[in-house]
mmCIF file of C-alpha atoms and ligand atoms in Angstrom:
data_model
loop_
_atom_site.group_PDB
_atom_site.id
_atom_site.type_symbol
_atom_site.label_atom_id
_atom_site.label_comp_id
_atom_site.label_asym_id
_atom_site.label_seq_id
_atom_site.Cartn_x
_atom_site.Cartn_y
_atom_site.Cartn_z
ATOM 1 C CA UNK A 9 210.981 -104.993 -71.397
ATOM 2 C CA UNK A 10 209.745 -103.400 -74.377
ATOM 3 C CA UNK A 11 207.374 -105.429 -77.079
ATOM 4 C CA UNK A 12 206.471 -103.253 -80.390
ATOM 5 C CA UNK A 13 203.848 -103.891 -82.475
ATOM 6 C CA UNK A 14 204.977 -102.612 -86.105
ATOM 7 C CA UNK A 15 203.525 -102.889 -89.629
ATOM 8 C CA UNK A 16 204.281 -106.314 -91.540
ATOM 9 C CA UNK A 17 205.287 -107.072 -95.194
ATOM 10 C CA UNK A 18 201.462 -107.197 -96.178
ATOM 11 C CA UNK A 19 200.591 -104.117 -94.071
ATOM 12 C CA UNK A 20 203.526 -102.339 -95.943
ATOM 13 C CA UNK A 21 202.210 -104.057 -99.678
ATOM 14 C CA UNK A 22 198.099 -102.876 -98.824
ATOM 15 C CA UNK A 23 200.041 -99.247 -98.509
ATOM 16 C CA UNK A 24 201.663 -98.940 -101.454
ATOM 17 C CA UNK A 25 198.803 -100.045 -103.484
ATOM 18 C CA UNK A 26 196.296 -97.715 -101.810
ATOM 19 C CA UNK A 27 198.654 -95.417 -102.933
ATOM 20 C CA UNK A 28 198.805 -96.125 -106.474
ATOM 21 C CA UNK A 29 194.876 -96.822 -106.232
ATOM 22 C CA UNK A 30 194.453 -93.375 -105.317
ATOM 23 C CA UNK A 31 197.128 -91.254 -107.334
ATOM 24 C CA UNK A 32 194.928 -93.347 -110.293
ATOM 25 C CA UNK A 33 191.744 -92.072 -109.511
ATOM 26 C CA UNK A 34 193.209 -88.777 -108.873
ATOM 27 C CA UNK A 35 194.371 -88.993 -112.643
ATOM 28 C CA UNK A 36 190.597 -90.267 -113.663
ATOM 29 C CA UNK A 37 189.127 -87.674 -112.171
ATOM 30 C CA UNK A 38 190.451 -85.024 -113.181
ATOM 31 C CA UNK A 39 189.973 -86.366 -116.605
ATOM 32 C CA UNK A 40 186.677 -86.666 -116.136
ATOM 33 C CA UNK A 41 186.481 -82.974 -115.594
ATOM 34 C CA UNK A 42 187.748 -82.103 -119.116
ATOM 35 C CA UNK A 43 184.459 -82.426 -121.031
ATOM 36 C CA UNK A 44 182.389 -80.475 -118.033
ATOM 37 C CA UNK A 45 181.931 -76.728 -118.462
ATOM 38 C CA UNK A 46 184.684 -74.795 -115.708
ATOM 39 C CA UNK A 47 181.306 -73.693 -114.039
ATOM 40 C CA UNK A 48 179.823 -77.048 -113.257
ATOM 41 C CA UNK A 49 183.122 -78.784 -112.452
ATOM 42 C CA UNK A 50 183.131 -78.201 -108.190
ATOM 43 C CA UNK A 51 181.858 -81.892 -107.533
ATOM 44 C CA UNK A 52 185.024 -82.781 -110.032
ATOM 45 C CA UNK A 53 187.018 -80.649 -108.650
ATOM 46 C CA UNK A 54 186.382 -81.064 -104.476
ATOM 47 C CA UNK A 55 186.646 -85.516 -105.582
ATOM 48 C CA UNK A 56 189.924 -84.797 -107.013
ATOM 49 C CA UNK A 57 191.495 -82.530 -104.052
ATOM 50 C CA UNK A 58 190.309 -85.602 -101.830
ATOM 51 C CA UNK A 59 192.112 -88.088 -103.336
ATOM 52 C CA UNK A 60 195.119 -86.403 -103.987
ATOM 53 C CA UNK A 61 195.180 -85.673 -100.173
ATOM 54 C CA UNK A 62 194.934 -89.472 -99.581
ATOM 55 C CA UNK A 63 198.185 -90.317 -102.215
ATOM 56 C CA UNK A 64 200.130 -87.951 -100.195
ATOM 57 C CA UNK A 65 198.867 -89.222 -97.061
ATOM 58 C CA UNK A 66 199.476 -92.895 -98.351
ATOM 59 C CA UNK A 67 202.948 -92.099 -99.846
ATOM 60 C CA UNK A 68 204.182 -91.080 -96.501
ATOM 61 C CA UNK A 69 202.324 -93.749 -94.550
ATOM 62 C CA UNK A 70 203.873 -96.166 -97.213
ATOM 63 C CA UNK A 71 207.425 -94.494 -97.474
ATOM 64 C CA UNK A 72 207.801 -94.705 -93.466
ATOM 65 C CA UNK A 73 206.602 -91.628 -92.347
ATOM 66 C CA UNK A 74 203.818 -90.492 -90.517
ATOM 67 C CA UNK A 75 204.125 -92.505 -87.797
ATOM 68 C CA UNK A 76 204.980 -92.955 -84.176
ATOM 69 C CA UNK A 77 204.799 -95.160 -81.076
ATOM 70 C CA UNK A 78 201.980 -95.317 -78.829
ATOM 71 C CA UNK A 79 202.806 -97.047 -75.289
ATOM 72 C CA UNK A 80 200.664 -98.975 -72.677
ATOM 73 C CA UNK A 81 202.427 -100.678 -69.424
ATOM 74 C CA UNK A 82 201.113 -103.702 -68.956
ATOM 75 C CA UNK A 83 201.603 -105.479 -65.312
ATOM 76 C CA UNK A 84 201.680 -109.143 -64.530
ATOM 77 C CA UNK A 85 198.002 -110.566 -63.356
ATOM 78 C CA UNK A 86 198.410 -109.375 -59.903
ATOM 79 C CA UNK A 87 200.022 -106.132 -59.626
ATOM 80 C CA UNK A 88 202.361 -107.581 -57.000
ATOM 81 C CA UNK A 89 205.754 -106.790 -58.357
ATOM 82 C CA UNK A 90 206.612 -103.725 -60.523
ATOM 83 C CA UNK A 91 209.615 -105.936 -62.210
ATOM 84 C CA UNK A 92 206.925 -107.549 -63.530
ATOM 85 C CA UNK A 93 205.659 -104.996 -65.654
ATOM 86 C CA UNK A 94 206.690 -104.378 -69.478
ATOM 87 C CA UNK A 95 205.717 -101.880 -72.120
ATOM 88 C CA UNK A 96 204.141 -102.499 -75.579
ATOM 89 C CA UNK A 97 204.428 -100.030 -78.292
ATOM 90 C CA UNK A 98 202.001 -100.309 -80.790
ATOM 91 C CA UNK A 99 202.465 -98.268 -84.429
ATOM 92 C CA UNK A 100 200.011 -95.387 -84.631
ATOM 93 C CA UNK A 101 200.001 -94.011 -87.915
ATOM 94 C CA UNK A 102 198.894 -90.229 -86.985
ATOM 95 C CA UNK A 103 199.531 -89.491 -90.778
ATOM 96 C CA UNK A 104 195.731 -91.016 -91.126
ATOM 97 C CA UNK A 105 194.017 -88.007 -89.351
ATOM 98 C CA UNK A 106 195.704 -85.410 -91.171
ATOM 99 C CA UNK A 107 194.039 -87.344 -94.246
ATOM 100 C CA UNK A 108 190.881 -87.365 -92.900
ATOM 101 C CA UNK A 109 191.027 -83.630 -91.393
ATOM 102 C CA UNK A 110 191.149 -83.025 -94.636
ATOM 103 C CA UNK A 111 189.328 -84.834 -96.836
ATOM 104 C CA UNK A 112 186.416 -85.829 -94.868
ATOM 105 C CA UNK A 113 184.881 -81.759 -94.680
ATOM 106 C CA UNK A 114 185.485 -82.393 -98.044
ATOM 107 C CA UNK A 115 183.365 -85.063 -98.064
ATOM 108 C CA UNK A 116 180.674 -83.290 -96.553
ATOM 109 C CA UNK A 117 181.197 -80.272 -98.986
ATOM 110 C CA UNK A 118 180.482 -83.046 -101.612
ATOM 111 C CA UNK A 119 177.265 -84.119 -100.056
ATOM 112 C CA UNK A 120 175.839 -80.529 -99.088
ATOM 113 C CA UNK A 121 176.343 -79.124 -101.899
ATOM 114 C CA UNK A 122 174.001 -82.103 -103.555
ATOM 115 C CA UNK A 123 171.520 -81.886 -101.140
ATOM 116 C CA UNK A 124 171.755 -77.829 -101.454
ATOM 117 C CA UNK A 125 172.419 -77.683 -97.675
ATOM 118 C CA UNK A 126 172.834 -74.016 -96.495
ATOM 119 C CA UNK A 127 176.028 -72.189 -95.575
ATOM 120 C CA UNK A 128 175.353 -72.723 -91.978
ATOM 121 C CA UNK A 129 174.562 -76.083 -91.392
ATOM 122 C CA UNK A 130 177.810 -76.956 -93.946
ATOM 123 C CA UNK A 131 179.979 -75.041 -91.402
ATOM 124 C CA UNK A 132 178.464 -76.788 -88.758
ATOM 125 C CA UNK A 133 178.815 -80.142 -89.979
ATOM 126 C CA UNK A 134 182.571 -79.221 -90.967
ATOM 127 C CA UNK A 135 183.434 -78.074 -87.161
ATOM 128 C CA UNK A 136 181.717 -81.231 -85.647
ATOM 129 C CA UNK A 137 183.800 -83.336 -87.959
ATOM 130 C CA UNK A 138 186.611 -81.798 -87.399
ATOM 131 C CA UNK A 139 186.522 -82.018 -83.570
ATOM 132 C CA UNK A 140 185.764 -85.928 -84.354
ATOM 133 C CA UNK A 141 188.784 -86.319 -86.152
ATOM 134 C CA UNK A 142 190.915 -84.624 -83.703
ATOM 135 C CA UNK A 143 189.354 -86.416 -80.883
ATOM 136 C CA UNK A 144 190.458 -89.459 -82.776
ATOM 137 C CA UNK A 145 194.166 -88.398 -83.205
ATOM 138 C CA UNK A 146 194.410 -87.283 -79.491
ATOM 139 C CA UNK A 147 192.591 -90.745 -78.890
ATOM 140 C CA UNK A 148 195.422 -92.726 -80.701
ATOM 141 C CA UNK A 149 198.511 -90.681 -79.516
ATOM 142 C CA UNK A 150 197.189 -90.742 -75.606
ATOM 143 C CA UNK A 151 199.166 -93.372 -73.690
ATOM 144 C CA UNK A 152 198.963 -94.910 -70.586
ATOM 145 C CA UNK A 153 196.157 -93.941 -69.248
ATOM 146 C CA UNK A 154 193.099 -95.684 -70.853
ATOM 147 C CA UNK A 155 190.506 -93.147 -69.155
ATOM 148 C CA UNK A 156 191.945 -90.365 -71.164
ATOM 149 C CA UNK A 157 192.104 -92.331 -75.030
ATOM 150 C CA UNK A 158 188.415 -93.637 -74.214
ATOM 151 C CA UNK A 159 187.620 -90.299 -73.214
ATOM 152 C CA UNK A 160 188.510 -88.575 -76.569
ATOM 153 C CA UNK A 161 187.121 -91.242 -78.174
ATOM 154 C CA UNK A 162 183.786 -90.444 -76.644
ATOM 155 C CA UNK A 163 184.083 -87.111 -77.570
ATOM 156 C CA UNK A 164 184.858 -88.137 -80.903
ATOM 157 C CA UNK A 165 181.834 -90.455 -81.062
ATOM 158 C CA UNK A 166 179.193 -87.698 -79.901
ATOM 159 C CA UNK A 167 180.891 -84.944 -82.523
ATOM 160 C CA UNK A 168 180.101 -87.933 -85.210
ATOM 161 C CA UNK A 169 176.023 -87.700 -84.264
ATOM 162 C CA UNK A 170 176.337 -83.859 -85.059
ATOM 163 C CA UNK A 171 177.511 -84.989 -88.140
ATOM 164 C CA UNK A 172 175.225 -86.938 -89.110
ATOM 165 C CA UNK A 173 172.363 -84.919 -87.900
ATOM 166 C CA UNK A 174 173.431 -82.225 -90.175
ATOM 167 C CA UNK A 175 174.475 -84.069 -93.316
ATOM 168 C CA UNK A 176 171.867 -86.719 -92.719
ATOM 169 C CA UNK A 177 168.884 -85.598 -91.462
ATOM 170 C CA UNK A 178 168.892 -82.183 -92.732
ATOM 171 C CA UNK A 179 170.180 -83.013 -95.917
ATOM 172 C CA UNK A 180 167.445 -85.164 -96.828
ATOM 173 C CA UNK A 181 165.268 -82.443 -95.921
ATOM 174 C CA UNK A 182 166.801 -79.813 -98.079
ATOM 175 C CA UNK A 183 167.528 -82.160 -101.092
ATOM 176 C CA UNK A 184 163.722 -82.449 -101.969
ATOM 177 C CA UNK A 185 164.107 -78.819 -103.359
ATOM 178 C CA UNK A 186 166.107 -80.479 -105.873
ATOM 179 C CA UNK A 187 163.569 -82.509 -107.647
ATOM 180 C CA UNK A 188 163.468 -86.776 -107.402
ATOM 181 C CA UNK A 189 166.785 -87.285 -109.598
ATOM 182 C CA UNK A 190 169.049 -85.647 -106.831
ATOM 183 C CA UNK A 191 167.538 -86.645 -104.253
ATOM 184 C CA UNK A 192 167.750 -90.501 -104.887
ATOM 185 C CA UNK A 193 171.448 -90.179 -105.642
ATOM 186 C CA UNK A 194 172.020 -88.086 -102.259
ATOM 187 C CA UNK A 195 169.882 -90.526 -100.458
ATOM 188 C CA UNK A 196 171.919 -93.317 -101.427
ATOM 189 C CA UNK A 197 175.365 -91.901 -101.203
ATOM 190 C CA UNK A 198 173.750 -90.832 -98.047
ATOM 191 C CA UNK A 199 173.377 -93.986 -96.636
ATOM 192 C CA UNK A 200 176.271 -95.150 -98.332
ATOM 193 C CA UNK A 201 178.510 -93.081 -96.462
ATOM 194 C CA UNK A 202 176.493 -93.368 -93.038
ATOM 195 C CA UNK A 203 177.621 -97.315 -93.050
ATOM 196 C CA UNK A 204 180.876 -96.457 -94.419
ATOM 197 C CA UNK A 205 181.682 -94.194 -91.647
ATOM 198 C CA UNK A 206 180.295 -95.960 -89.198
ATOM 199 C CA UNK A 207 183.264 -98.798 -89.724
ATOM 200 C CA UNK A 208 185.871 -96.480 -88.710
ATOM 201 C CA UNK A 209 185.106 -95.851 -85.417
ATOM 202 C CA UNK A 210 184.519 -99.663 -84.418
ATOM 203 C CA UNK A 211 187.220 -100.502 -86.696
ATOM 204 C CA UNK A 212 189.469 -97.903 -83.980
ATOM 205 C CA UNK A 213 187.531 -99.034 -81.159
ATOM 206 C CA UNK A 214 189.266 -102.716 -81.859
ATOM 207 C CA UNK A 215 192.400 -102.297 -83.164
ATOM 208 C CA UNK A 216 193.520 -99.100 -82.346
ATOM 209 C CA UNK A 217 191.835 -98.947 -78.410
ATOM 210 C CA UNK A 218 191.356 -102.138 -77.493
ATOM 211 C CA UNK A 219 194.802 -103.900 -79.120
ATOM 212 C CA UNK A 220 192.478 -106.724 -80.664
ATOM 213 C CA UNK A 221 194.267 -106.872 -84.270
ATOM 214 C CA UNK A 222 198.106 -106.237 -85.470
ATOM 215 C CA UNK A 223 198.727 -103.105 -87.159
ATOM 216 C CA UNK A 224 198.723 -105.057 -90.454
ATOM 217 C CA UNK A 225 195.509 -106.438 -90.310
ATOM 218 C CA UNK A 226 194.075 -102.722 -89.147
ATOM 219 C CA UNK A 227 195.580 -101.161 -92.095
ATOM 220 C CA UNK A 228 194.282 -104.154 -94.434
ATOM 221 C CA UNK A 229 190.780 -102.673 -93.021
ATOM 222 C CA UNK A 230 191.366 -99.254 -93.343
ATOM 223 C CA UNK A 231 192.651 -99.851 -97.052
ATOM 224 C CA UNK A 232 189.473 -101.405 -97.837
ATOM 225 C CA UNK A 233 187.210 -98.496 -96.300
ATOM 226 C CA UNK A 234 189.251 -95.905 -97.730
ATOM 227 C CA UNK A 235 189.337 -97.189 -101.243
ATOM 228 C CA UNK A 236 185.665 -97.015 -100.887
ATOM 229 C CA UNK A 237 185.178 -93.969 -99.049
ATOM 230 C CA UNK A 238 187.223 -91.817 -101.704
ATOM 231 C CA UNK A 239 187.269 -93.851 -105.193
ATOM 232 C CA UNK A 240 184.114 -95.189 -105.222
ATOM 233 C CA UNK A 241 182.292 -92.694 -103.720
ATOM 234 C CA UNK A 242 183.901 -90.653 -105.887
ATOM 235 C CA UNK A 243 183.269 -92.584 -109.155
ATOM 236 C CA UNK A 244 179.516 -92.698 -108.151
ATOM 237 C CA UNK A 245 178.980 -89.285 -107.563
ATOM 238 C CA UNK A 246 180.726 -88.055 -110.904
ATOM 239 C CA UNK A 247 179.565 -90.633 -113.191
ATOM 240 C CA UNK A 248 175.594 -89.920 -111.682
ATOM 241 C CA UNK A 249 176.847 -85.737 -112.169
ATOM 242 C CA UNK A 250 177.344 -86.555 -115.758
ATOM 243 C CA UNK A 251 174.113 -89.181 -116.427
ATOM 244 C CA UNK A 252 171.552 -86.713 -114.363
ATOM 245 C CA UNK A 253 173.606 -83.025 -116.720
ATOM 246 C CA UNK A 254 172.906 -85.075 -119.679
ATOM 247 C CA UNK A 255 169.292 -85.175 -119.194
ATOM 248 C CA UNK A 256 169.410 -81.558 -117.916
ATOM 249 C CA UNK A 257 168.838 -82.300 -114.110
ATOM 250 C CA UNK A 258 170.919 -78.875 -112.743
ATOM 251 C CA UNK A 259 173.012 -80.596 -109.578
HETATM 252 C C1 RET B 218 187.684 -92.170 -85.105
HETATM 253 C C2 RET B 218 187.474 -91.787 -83.378
HETATM 254 C C3 RET B 218 187.237 -91.346 -82.581
HETATM 255 C C4 RET B 218 185.685 -91.539 -82.838
HETATM 256 C C5 RET B 218 184.796 -91.749 -84.361
HETATM 257 C C6 RET B 218 185.805 -91.910 -84.917
HETATM 258 C C7 RET B 218 185.511 -91.788 -86.738
HETATM 259 C C8 RET B 218 185.808 -91.943 -88.048
HETATM 260 C C9 RET B 218 185.626 -91.666 -89.096
HETATM 261 C C10 RET B 218 186.483 -91.066 -90.134
HETATM 262 C C11 RET B 218 185.812 -91.476 -91.446
HETATM 263 C C12 RET B 218 187.063 -91.376 -92.815
HETATM 264 C C13 RET B 218 186.466 -91.162 -93.749
HETATM 265 C C14 RET B 218 187.819 -91.324 -94.384
HETATM 266 C C15 RET B 218 188.022 -91.718 -96.473
HETATM 267 O O1 RET B 218 188.538 -92.108 -96.695
HETATM 268 C C16 RET B 218 188.355 -90.725 -85.400
HETATM 269 C C17 RET B 218 187.745 -93.411 -85.807
HETATM 270 C C18 RET B 218 183.336 -91.403 -84.761
HETATM 271 C C19 RET B 218 183.760 -91.215 -89.128
HETATM 272 C C20 RET B 218 185.586 -91.311 -94.394
#
């Protein structure tokens, strides 16, 4: 027999709510770029692309696309009778990883440009980030052999440390050259991102990895995190950009 763990009404509603929020943010961010000279719109462009991509990904997930099942065979306690085994298939939204594979490099680009990180370190951070997200995808699609799944998860966590190293540590060193106002903004955004991003692998471990929550709970937690990481992060960056530009600070 097979037991399915799938999205329920609440998860479905959350997906549509986040779709609407991402769409609205894309409009707001695009509008915010209008009174900024084209040469200084790079953060607006990057940040708007981030929410546009999330809008598409949430549309796909809410309308019933971008997911598959990851199945595990569960045995009775003593593994004695083969007919006592049953299969648990849990819905996995691979659409998230397509979203993250495109948007987390763009978020890194926002932070790298703000800190004035050189091209080589930005590129290394983005490649480490892509390895992190793809490892997460392989971890969530892998079935049965749990060692394989946690192996990919471990590779993803190591990659994440490289992202922190290149963006966080290197960035806080580089940003000093840009003056105290930019340094303050970068530090706040970097710490906010560090705390937020670190929550993702924890949620993955509990929900996708150990299956300790329902699919709905998982969707709702990721929804809150995604809204903080994209629209709230973006609003913070663009509003601060305007305030600094008004005082003639070049960021
Ligand atoms: C995975 C699992 C593998 C190990 C690690 C992960 C980290 C994911 C992160 C995601 C960040 C997403 C963001 C989305 C924006 O909306 C892939 C869960 C370390 C850090 C910021």
